[in-house]
XYZ file of C-alpha atoms in Angstrom:
622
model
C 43.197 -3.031 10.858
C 40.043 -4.635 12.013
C 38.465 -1.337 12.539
C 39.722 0.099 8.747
C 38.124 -3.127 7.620
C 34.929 -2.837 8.900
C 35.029 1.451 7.817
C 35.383 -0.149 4.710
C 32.555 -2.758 4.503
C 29.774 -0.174 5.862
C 28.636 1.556 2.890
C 27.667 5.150 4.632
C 30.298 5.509 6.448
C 32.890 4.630 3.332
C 30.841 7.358 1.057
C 31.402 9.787 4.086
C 34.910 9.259 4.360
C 35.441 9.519 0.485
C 33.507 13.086 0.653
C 35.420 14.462 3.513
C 38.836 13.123 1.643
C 37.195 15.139 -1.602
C 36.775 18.015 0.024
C 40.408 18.083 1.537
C 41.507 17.553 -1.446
C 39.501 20.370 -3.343
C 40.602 22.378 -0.141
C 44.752 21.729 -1.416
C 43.921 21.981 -4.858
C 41.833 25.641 -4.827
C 44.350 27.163 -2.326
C 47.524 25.638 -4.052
C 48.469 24.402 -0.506
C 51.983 22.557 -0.704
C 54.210 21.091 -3.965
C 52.485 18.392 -4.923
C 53.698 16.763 -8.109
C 49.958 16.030 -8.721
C 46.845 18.390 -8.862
C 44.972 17.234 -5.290
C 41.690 17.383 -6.665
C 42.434 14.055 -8.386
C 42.035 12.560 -5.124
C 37.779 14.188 -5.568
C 37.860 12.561 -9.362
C 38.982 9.189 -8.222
C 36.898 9.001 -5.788
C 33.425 10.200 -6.494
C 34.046 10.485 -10.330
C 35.074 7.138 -10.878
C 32.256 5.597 -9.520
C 29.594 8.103 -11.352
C 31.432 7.410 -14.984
C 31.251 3.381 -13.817
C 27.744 3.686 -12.970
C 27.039 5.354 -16.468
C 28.778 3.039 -18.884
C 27.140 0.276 -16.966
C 23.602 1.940 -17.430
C 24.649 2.757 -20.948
C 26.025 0.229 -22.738
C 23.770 -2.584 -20.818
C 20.292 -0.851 -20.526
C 20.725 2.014 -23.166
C 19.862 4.043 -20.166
C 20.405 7.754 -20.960
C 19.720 9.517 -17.827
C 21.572 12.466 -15.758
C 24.856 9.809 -15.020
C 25.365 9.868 -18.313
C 26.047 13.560 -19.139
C 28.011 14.003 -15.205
C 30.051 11.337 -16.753
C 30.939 12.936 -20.174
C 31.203 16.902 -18.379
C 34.005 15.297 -16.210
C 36.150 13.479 -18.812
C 35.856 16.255 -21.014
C 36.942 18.769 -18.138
C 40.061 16.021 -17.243
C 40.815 16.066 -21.025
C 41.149 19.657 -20.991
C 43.333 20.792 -18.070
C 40.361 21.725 -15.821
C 40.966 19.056 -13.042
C 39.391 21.116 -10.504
C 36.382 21.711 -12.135
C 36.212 17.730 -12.779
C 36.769 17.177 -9.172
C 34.323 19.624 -7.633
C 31.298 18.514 -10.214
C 32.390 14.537 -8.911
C 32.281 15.538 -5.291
C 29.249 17.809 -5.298
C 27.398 15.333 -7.435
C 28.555 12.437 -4.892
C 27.190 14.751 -1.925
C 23.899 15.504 -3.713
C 23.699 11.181 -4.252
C 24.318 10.900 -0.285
C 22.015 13.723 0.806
C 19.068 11.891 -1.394
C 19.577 8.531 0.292
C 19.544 9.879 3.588
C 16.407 11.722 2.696
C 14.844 8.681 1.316
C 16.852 6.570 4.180
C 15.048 8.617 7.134
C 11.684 8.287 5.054
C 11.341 4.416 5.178
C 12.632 4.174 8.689
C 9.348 4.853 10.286
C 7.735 2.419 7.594
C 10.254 -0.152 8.200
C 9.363 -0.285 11.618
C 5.957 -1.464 10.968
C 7.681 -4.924 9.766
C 8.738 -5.474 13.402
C 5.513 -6.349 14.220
C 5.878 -10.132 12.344
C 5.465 -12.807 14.990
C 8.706 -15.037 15.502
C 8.010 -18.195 16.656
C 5.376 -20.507 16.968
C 3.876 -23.545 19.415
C 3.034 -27.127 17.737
C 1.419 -29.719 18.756
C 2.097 -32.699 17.161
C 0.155 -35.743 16.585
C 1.391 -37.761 19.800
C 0.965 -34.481 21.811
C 4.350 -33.185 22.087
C 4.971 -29.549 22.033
C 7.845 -27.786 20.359
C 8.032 -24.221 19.919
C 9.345 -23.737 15.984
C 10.763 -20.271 14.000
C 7.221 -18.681 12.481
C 8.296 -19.360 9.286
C 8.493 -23.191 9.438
C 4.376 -23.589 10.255
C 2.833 -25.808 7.641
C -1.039 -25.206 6.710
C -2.345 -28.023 8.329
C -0.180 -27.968 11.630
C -1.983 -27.868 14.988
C -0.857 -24.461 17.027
C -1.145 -23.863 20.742
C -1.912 -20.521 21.346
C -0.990 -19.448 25.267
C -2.405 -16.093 27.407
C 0.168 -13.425 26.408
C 0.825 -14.823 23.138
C 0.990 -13.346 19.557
C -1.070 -15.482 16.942
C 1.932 -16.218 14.300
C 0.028 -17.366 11.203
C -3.721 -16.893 10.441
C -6.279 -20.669 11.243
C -9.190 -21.671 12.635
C -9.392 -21.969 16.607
C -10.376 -26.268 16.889
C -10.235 -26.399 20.958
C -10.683 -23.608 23.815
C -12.524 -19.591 24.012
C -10.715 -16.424 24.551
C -10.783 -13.259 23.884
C -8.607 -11.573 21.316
C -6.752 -7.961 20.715
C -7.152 -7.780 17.028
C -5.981 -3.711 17.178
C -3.119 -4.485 15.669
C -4.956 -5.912 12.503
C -8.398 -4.502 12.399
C -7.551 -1.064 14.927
C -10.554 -2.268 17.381
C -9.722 -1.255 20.869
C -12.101 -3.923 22.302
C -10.769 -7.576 22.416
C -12.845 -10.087 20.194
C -14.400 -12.936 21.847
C -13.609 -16.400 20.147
C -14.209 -20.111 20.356
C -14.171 -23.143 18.567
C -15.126 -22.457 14.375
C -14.105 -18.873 15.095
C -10.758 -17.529 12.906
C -7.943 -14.963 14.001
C -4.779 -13.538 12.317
C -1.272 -13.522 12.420
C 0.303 -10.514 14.758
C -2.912 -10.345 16.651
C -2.661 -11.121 20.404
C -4.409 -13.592 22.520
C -5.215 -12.189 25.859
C -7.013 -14.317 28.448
C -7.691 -18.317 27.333
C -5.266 -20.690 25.913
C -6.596 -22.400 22.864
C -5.498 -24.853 19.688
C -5.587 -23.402 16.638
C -5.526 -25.223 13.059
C -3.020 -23.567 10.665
C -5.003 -22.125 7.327
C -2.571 -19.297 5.831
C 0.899 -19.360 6.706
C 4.521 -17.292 5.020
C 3.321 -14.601 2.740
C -0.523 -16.093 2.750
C -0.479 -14.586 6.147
C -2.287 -11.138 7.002
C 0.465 -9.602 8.456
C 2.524 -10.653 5.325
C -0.278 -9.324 3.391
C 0.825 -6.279 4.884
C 4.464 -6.369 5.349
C 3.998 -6.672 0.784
C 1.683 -3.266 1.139
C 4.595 -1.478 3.537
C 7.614 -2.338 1.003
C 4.931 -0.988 -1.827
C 5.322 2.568 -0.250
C 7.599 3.552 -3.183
C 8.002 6.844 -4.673
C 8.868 5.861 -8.206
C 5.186 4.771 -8.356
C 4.365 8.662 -8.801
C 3.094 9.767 -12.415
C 5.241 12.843 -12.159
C 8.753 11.022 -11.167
C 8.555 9.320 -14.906
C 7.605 12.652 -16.328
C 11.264 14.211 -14.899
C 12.908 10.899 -16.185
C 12.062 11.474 -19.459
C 13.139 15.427 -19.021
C 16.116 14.329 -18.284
C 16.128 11.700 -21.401
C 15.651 14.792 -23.818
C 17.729 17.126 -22.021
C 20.633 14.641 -22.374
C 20.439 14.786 -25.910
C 19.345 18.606 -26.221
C 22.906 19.288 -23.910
C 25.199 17.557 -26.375
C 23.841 18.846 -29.290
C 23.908 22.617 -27.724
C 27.912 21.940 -26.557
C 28.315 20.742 -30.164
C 26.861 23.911 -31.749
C 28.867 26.108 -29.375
C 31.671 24.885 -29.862
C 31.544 25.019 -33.331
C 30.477 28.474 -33.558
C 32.919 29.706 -31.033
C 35.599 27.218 -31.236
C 36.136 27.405 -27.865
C 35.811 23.946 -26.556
C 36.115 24.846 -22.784
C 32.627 26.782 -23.802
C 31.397 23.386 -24.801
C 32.648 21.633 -21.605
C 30.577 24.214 -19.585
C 27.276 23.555 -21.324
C 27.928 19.897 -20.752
C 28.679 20.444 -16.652
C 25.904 22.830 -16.450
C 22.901 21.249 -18.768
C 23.075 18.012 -16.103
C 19.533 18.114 -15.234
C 20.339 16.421 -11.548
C 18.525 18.839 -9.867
C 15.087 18.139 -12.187
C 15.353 14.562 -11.717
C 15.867 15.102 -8.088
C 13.139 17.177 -7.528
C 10.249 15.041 -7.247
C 11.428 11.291 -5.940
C 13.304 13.690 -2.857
C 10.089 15.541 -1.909
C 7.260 12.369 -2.270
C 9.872 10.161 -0.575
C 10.408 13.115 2.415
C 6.466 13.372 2.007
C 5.855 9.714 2.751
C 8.436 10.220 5.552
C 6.856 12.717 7.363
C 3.449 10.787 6.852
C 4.656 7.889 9.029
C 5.689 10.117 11.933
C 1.936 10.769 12.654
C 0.839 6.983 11.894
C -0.034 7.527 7.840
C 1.164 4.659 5.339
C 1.002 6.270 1.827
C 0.955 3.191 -0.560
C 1.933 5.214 -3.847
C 3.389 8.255 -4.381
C 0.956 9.792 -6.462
C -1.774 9.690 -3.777
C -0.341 12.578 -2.664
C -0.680 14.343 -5.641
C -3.936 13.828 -5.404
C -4.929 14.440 -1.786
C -3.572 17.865 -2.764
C -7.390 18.368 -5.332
C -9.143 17.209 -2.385
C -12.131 19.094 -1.544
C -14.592 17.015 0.109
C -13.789 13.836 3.168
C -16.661 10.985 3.266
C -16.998 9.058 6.767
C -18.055 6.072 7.273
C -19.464 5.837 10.847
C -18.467 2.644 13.264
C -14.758 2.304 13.553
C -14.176 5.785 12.145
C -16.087 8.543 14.116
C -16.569 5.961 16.564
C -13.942 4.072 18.345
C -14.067 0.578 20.315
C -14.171 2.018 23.626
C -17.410 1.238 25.123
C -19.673 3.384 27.620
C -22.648 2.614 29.702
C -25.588 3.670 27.554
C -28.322 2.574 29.573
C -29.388 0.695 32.610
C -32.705 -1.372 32.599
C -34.120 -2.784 35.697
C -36.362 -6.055 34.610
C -36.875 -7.035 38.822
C -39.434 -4.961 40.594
C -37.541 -4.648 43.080
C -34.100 -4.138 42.011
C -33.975 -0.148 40.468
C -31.517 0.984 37.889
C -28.955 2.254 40.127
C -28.762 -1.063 42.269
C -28.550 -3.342 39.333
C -25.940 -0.808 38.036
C -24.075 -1.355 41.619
C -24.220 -5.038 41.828
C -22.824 -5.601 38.416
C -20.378 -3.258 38.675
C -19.274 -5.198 41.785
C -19.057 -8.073 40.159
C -17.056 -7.057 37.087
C -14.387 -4.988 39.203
C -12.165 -7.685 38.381
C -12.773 -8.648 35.155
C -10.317 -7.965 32.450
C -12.563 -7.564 29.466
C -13.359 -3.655 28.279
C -16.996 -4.264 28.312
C -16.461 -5.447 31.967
C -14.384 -2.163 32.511
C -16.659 0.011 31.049
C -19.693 -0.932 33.182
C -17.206 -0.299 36.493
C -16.261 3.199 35.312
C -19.944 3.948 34.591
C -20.850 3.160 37.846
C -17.624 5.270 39.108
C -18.364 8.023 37.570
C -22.320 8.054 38.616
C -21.586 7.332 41.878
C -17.998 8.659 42.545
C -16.942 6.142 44.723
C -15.234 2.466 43.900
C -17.778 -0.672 43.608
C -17.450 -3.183 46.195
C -15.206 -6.118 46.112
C -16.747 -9.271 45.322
C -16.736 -12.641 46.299
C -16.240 -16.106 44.814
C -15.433 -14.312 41.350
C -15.218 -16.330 38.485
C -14.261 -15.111 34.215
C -15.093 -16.861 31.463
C -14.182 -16.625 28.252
C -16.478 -15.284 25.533
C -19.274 -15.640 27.774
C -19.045 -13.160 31.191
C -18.700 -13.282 34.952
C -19.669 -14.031 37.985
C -19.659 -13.659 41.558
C -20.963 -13.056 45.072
C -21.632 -9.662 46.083
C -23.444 -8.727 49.365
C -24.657 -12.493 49.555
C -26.177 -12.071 46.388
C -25.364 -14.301 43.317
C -24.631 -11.850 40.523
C -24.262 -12.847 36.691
C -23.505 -10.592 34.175
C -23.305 -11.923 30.536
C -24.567 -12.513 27.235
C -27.114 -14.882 26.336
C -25.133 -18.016 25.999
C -24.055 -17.605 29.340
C -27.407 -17.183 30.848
C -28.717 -20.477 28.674
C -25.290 -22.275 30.089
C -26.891 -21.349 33.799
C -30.329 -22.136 33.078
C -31.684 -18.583 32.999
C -34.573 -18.016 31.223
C -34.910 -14.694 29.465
C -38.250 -13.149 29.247
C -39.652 -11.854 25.684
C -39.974 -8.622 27.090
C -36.177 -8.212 28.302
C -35.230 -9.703 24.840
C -37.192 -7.032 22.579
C -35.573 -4.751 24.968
C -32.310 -6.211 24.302
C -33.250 -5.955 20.594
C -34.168 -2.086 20.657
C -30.310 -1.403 21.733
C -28.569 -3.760 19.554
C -30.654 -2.069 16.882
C -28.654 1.236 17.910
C -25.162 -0.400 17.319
C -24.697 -0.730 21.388
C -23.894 -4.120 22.769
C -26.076 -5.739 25.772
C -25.307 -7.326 28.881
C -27.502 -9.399 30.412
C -27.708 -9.742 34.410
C -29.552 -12.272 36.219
C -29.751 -12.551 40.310
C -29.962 -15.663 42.116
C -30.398 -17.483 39.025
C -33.136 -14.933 37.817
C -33.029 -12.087 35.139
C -32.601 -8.704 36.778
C -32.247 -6.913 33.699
C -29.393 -5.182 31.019
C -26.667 -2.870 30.637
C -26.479 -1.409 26.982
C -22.808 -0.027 26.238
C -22.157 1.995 23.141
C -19.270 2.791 21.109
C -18.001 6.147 21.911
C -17.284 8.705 19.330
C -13.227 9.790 19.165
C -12.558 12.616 21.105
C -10.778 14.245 17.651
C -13.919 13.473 15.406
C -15.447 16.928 16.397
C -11.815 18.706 15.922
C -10.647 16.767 12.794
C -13.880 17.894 11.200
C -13.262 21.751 12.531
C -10.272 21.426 11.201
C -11.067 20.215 7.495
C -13.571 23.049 7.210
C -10.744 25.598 7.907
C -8.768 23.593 4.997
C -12.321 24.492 2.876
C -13.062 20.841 2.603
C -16.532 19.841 3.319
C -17.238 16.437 5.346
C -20.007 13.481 4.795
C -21.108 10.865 6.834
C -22.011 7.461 4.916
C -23.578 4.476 7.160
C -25.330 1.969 7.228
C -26.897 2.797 9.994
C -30.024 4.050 10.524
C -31.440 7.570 10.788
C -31.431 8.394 14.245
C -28.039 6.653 15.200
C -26.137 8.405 12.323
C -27.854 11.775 13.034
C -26.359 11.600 16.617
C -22.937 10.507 16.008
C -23.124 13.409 12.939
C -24.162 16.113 15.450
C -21.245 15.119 17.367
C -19.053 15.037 15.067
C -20.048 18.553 13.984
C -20.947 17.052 10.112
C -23.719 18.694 8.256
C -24.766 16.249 5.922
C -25.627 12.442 6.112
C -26.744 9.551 3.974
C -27.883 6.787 6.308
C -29.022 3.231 5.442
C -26.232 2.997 2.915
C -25.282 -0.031 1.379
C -22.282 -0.772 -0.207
C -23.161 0.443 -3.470
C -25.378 3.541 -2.245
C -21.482 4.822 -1.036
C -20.753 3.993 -3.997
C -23.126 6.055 -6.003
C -23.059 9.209 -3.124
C -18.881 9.400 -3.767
C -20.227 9.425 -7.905
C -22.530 11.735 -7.383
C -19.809 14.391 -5.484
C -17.195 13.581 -8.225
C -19.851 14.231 -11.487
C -20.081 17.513 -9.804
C -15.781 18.297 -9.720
C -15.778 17.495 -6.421
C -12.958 15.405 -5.570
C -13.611 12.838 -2.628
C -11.292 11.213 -0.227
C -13.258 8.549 1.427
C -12.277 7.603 5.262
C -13.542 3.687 6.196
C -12.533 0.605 8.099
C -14.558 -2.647 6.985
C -15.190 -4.784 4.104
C -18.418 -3.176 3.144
C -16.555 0.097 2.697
C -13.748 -1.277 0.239
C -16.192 -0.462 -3.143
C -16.115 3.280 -2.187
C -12.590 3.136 -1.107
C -12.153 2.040 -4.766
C -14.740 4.405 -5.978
C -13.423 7.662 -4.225
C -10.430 9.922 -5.843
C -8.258 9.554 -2.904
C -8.941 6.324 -0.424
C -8.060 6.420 3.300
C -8.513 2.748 5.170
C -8.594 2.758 8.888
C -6.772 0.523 11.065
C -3.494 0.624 9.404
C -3.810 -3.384 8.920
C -7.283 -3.413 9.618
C -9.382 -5.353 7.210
C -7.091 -6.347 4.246
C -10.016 -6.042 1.779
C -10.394 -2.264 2.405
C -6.595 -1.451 2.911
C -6.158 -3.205 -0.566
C -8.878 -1.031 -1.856
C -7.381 2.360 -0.652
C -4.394 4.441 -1.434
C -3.154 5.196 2.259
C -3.643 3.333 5.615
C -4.206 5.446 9.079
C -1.725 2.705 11.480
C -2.964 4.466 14.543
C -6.876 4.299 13.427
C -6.066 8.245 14.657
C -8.640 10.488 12.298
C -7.009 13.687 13.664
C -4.124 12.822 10.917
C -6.348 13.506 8.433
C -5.815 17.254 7.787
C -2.252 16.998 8.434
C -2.257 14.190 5.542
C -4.330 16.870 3.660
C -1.793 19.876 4.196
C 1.453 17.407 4.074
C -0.158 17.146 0.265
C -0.443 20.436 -1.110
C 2.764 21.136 1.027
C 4.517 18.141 -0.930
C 3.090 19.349 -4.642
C 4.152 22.779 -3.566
C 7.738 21.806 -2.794
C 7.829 19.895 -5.846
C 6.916 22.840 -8.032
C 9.413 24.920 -6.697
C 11.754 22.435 -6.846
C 11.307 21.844 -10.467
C 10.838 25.333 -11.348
C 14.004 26.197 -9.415
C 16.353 23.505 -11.334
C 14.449 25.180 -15.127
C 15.728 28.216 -14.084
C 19.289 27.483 -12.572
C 19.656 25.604 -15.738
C 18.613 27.088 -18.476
C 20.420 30.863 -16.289
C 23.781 28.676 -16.294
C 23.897 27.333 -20.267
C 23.105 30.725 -21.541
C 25.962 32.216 -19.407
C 28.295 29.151 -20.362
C 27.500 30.243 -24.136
C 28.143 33.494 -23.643
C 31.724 32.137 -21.788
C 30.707 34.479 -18.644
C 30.944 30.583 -16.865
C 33.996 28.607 -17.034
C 33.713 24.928 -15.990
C 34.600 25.139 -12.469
C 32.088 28.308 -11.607
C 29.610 26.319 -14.316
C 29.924 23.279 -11.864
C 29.042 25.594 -8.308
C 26.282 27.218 -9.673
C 24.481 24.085 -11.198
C 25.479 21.419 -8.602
C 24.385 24.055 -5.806
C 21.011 23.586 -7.240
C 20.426 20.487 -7.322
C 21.859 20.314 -3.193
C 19.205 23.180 -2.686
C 16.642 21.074 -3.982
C 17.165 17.999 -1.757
C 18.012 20.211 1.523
C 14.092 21.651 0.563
C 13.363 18.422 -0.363
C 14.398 17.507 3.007
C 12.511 20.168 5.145
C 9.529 17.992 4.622
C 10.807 15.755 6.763
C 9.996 18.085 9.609
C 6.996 19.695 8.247
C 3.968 20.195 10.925
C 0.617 21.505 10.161
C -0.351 24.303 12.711
């Protein structure tokens, strides 16, 4: 009993039971199997009809909502009231299995979204006043409330960090590979994760206020209702409602034949044309969020579809956060470029930070061999290391951590310093036995797809742009990488702004590709907005119409042919119901249909237009 209960109570498994009952009963009822004292196919009526005629009075007499329910509901009481039970029962049951092959499609879309709501932190560590610490559900932090934030930990609302320095992994909001250094004054976000230092944190936006809230909201807006062209079927279906009653009217008072009438009504259902455009955005969105692509609305796809030209921005787009030696400067007469390269290496072979990694695999892969082990090694936070290697005092840092041990930085090192930090690469200083020895510049490294992503476009006949703000030279380089012919460098906000107007003036429609705050005007600006960082910065997600999760540019012409593959799919779809329709009602008039073959033919359509609907779902661009 338990187990008939609980059959019962879950809501796909019940509808799946009811079909495979239906189609028993359809079975008994076609092939006049056994002497039953009632036509089997009742068992189809009652229990996919019922629910369909329920749904439409409902809709009807509370909403004045004339949709395709309403016209399923009258062909089937019109077929019960005139003998043609089986027809009733196969238009309820193929109707019911259309219904359950749409919410699977649309089920199996928003799983991978749904997923992404996972990520919301669960619990959280107060401090209170006297000192105590109590670890509380996420949801129950107060703004105001002190937070203790341990190694390991996920932040669970956004604040202000009041005590301690660590470094952060803030991938999971902003897409940066390279933890964040942070101290006292500094602020971090819910759902990012604190790596090396415990630290106390002052509450500032907590419940929805919170990033990953923030969000979680633009996730559950991933709806395909939002498209332009769903409301356009809705209201074809509105007229077509009316047009169907008054064409079963005028047949049957022409003919007299009412069972010509009750065809029209079965066949003019426009299920299929309603169907065809929520089934394919909603198995476009799914696919999308296979390969790390949150679409927002469903008309964004229809318009990645006119896309012709992709804008770049540069630093967390065609570059990534993963940091490589860029140059070694020797500032000791006596220390060269490979030995100061050696000695810090050494002494960052067991640091955890990336920057501290990056300068070991430099020296690994100049010198093939492993650095040596140091001695007396000692990490911290948001400043650098150090340690003893070959009796030498080693420290490897920035500048803070140089003033904290009383080295003094010459003018020339610093202008040095300057030059690189002037070509987006970050510096490390390194002094020796309490004296500067010199810098390691590290620059971000452009993504291994940039190059093929941008191939790739061109073979789609969209062109590609780089926009930065950086200057010539640095934007030339990462653009010959990339393989992009034209730049605009030394870009301000509002210069993107005005290159995206420019292209568009011209009929070129732009989908612009960017990660920060600065990019979120031309995110606005451009037809067709694409934010990096999937939660990245909440300014420029806001701003554009689909988020790349996986900061993965290589997704970009899939997203581009998943788009003209979804519009395709819809056209046919919509073209294919037209014609199955308008085929059936001009058969039905002519009586070459009765009800029952009126029902197969048009319900047949509108399964073939989910099941292509559906193929979407597995669609891969070569």
């Amino acid at each position: 009993m338990e187990k008939i209960k609980e059959l019962f109570e879950d809501g796909d498994k019940r509808t799946v039971l009811f079909l495979v009952l239906s189609c028993l009963s359809l079975a008994v009822s076609f092939f006049e199997i056994g002497s039953l004292p009632l036509d089997a196919a009742w068992v189809a009526i009652l229990l996919c009809g019922v629910p369909i005629i329920k749904g439409a009075v409902i809709g009807l007499v509370t909403e004045f909502d004339i949709k395709a329910d309403v016209l399923v509901a009258l062909a089937l009481t019109a077929a019960v009231i005139i003998g043609e039970t089986f027809a009733a029962g196969e238009v309820a049951f193929i109707m019911a299995l259309g219904a359950m092959l749409e919410e699977r499609t649309v089920a199996k879309a928003r799983a991978g979204i749904e997923k992404l709501v996972q990520l919301s932190p669960r619990t959280a560590r107060i401090i209170s006043p006297d000192g105590d610490e109590r670890v509380v559900p996420a949801e129950e932090v107060q703004v105001g409330d002190l937070l203790r934030v341990l190694p390991g930990e996920t932040v669970a609302v956004d604040g202000v960090i009041v005590s301690g320095q660590t470094s952060i992994d803030q991938s999971v909001m902003t897409g940066e590979s390279l933890p964040v250094d942070k101290g006292v004054g500094d602020e971090v976000s819910s759902g990012t994760v604190n790596q090396f230092g415990a630290f106390d944190m002052k509450a500032v936006k907590v419940g929805g206020d919170s990033s990953l809230q923030r969000m979680i909201r633009l996730v559950e807006s991933a709806d395909a209702g939002k498209a332009k062209i769903v409301g356009l079927a809705d209201r074809w279906a509105t007229w077509i409602v009316v047009i169907a009653l008054v064409s079963a009217a005028g047949t049957w008072f022409v003919t007299g034949e009412i069972i010509r009438a009750v065809t029209i009504l079965v066949v003019f259902c426009p299920c299929a044309l309603v169907l065809a455009t929520p089934t394919a955005i909603m198995a476009g969105i799914g696919n999308a969020t296979k390969f790390g692509i949150l679409i927002r609305e469903g008309d964004a796809l229809e318009r990645l579809a006119k896309v012709t030209k992709v804008a770049f921005d540069k630093t967390g787009t065609l570059t990534y956060g993963k940091p490589e030696v860029a140059a070694v400067e020797s500032f000791a007469p006596a220390v060269s470029q490979d030995k100061l390269l050696e000695l810090t290496a050494a002494a960052e072979s067991r640091s955890e930070h990336p920057l501290g990694r990056a300068v070991v695999a430099g020296f690994c892969a100049n010198f093939k061999t492993r650095p040596k082990e140091p001695k007396d090694f000692l990490m911290t936070a948001g400043r650098g290391v150090r340690a003893v290697v070959d009796g030498i005092a080693v420290l490897a840092g920035n500048a803070e951590m140089m003033a904290e041990n009383s080295v003094s930085l010459s003018d020339e090192l610093k202008n040095a310093a300057s030059l690189h930090r002037g070509e987006g690469r970050t510096v490390i200083y390194v002094a020796l036995d309490g004296k500067e020895a010199g810098l390691i510049a590290l620059a971000d490294a452009l993504r291994g797809e940039s190059a093929e992503t941008v191939r790739k476009l061109r073979d789609l006949k969209v062109d590609s742009v780089l926009l930065t703000g950086d200057h010539q030279e640095a934007a030339g380089h990462i653009a010959r990488g990339a393989g992009i012919p034209k730049v605009h460098f030394d870009c301000l906000p509002e210069d993107k702004m005005y290159y995206i107007d420019k292209y568009q003036k011209q009929k070129k429609m732009v989908c612009m590709i960017g990660d920060g705050i600065n990019d979120a005007p031309a995110l606005k600006c451009a037809y067709v907005g694409v934010a990096m960082g999937g939660i990245g910065s909440d300014i420029a997600v806001e701003a554009a119409d689909v988020a790349l999760v996986g900061d993965e540019i290589k997704a970009v012409p899939h997203l581009l042919k998943l788009a003209r593959k979804t519009m395709s799919t819809i056209n046919i779809n919509i073209t294919l119901s037209l014609v199955l329709n308008f085929a059936a009602i001009f058969m039905a008039m002519g009586g070459l249909l009765n009800p029952v073959m009126g029902a197969l033919v048009h319900n047949l359509g509108s399964v073939a237009v989910i099941i292509n609907s559906a193929l979407l779902l597995n669609f891969k661009s070569a």
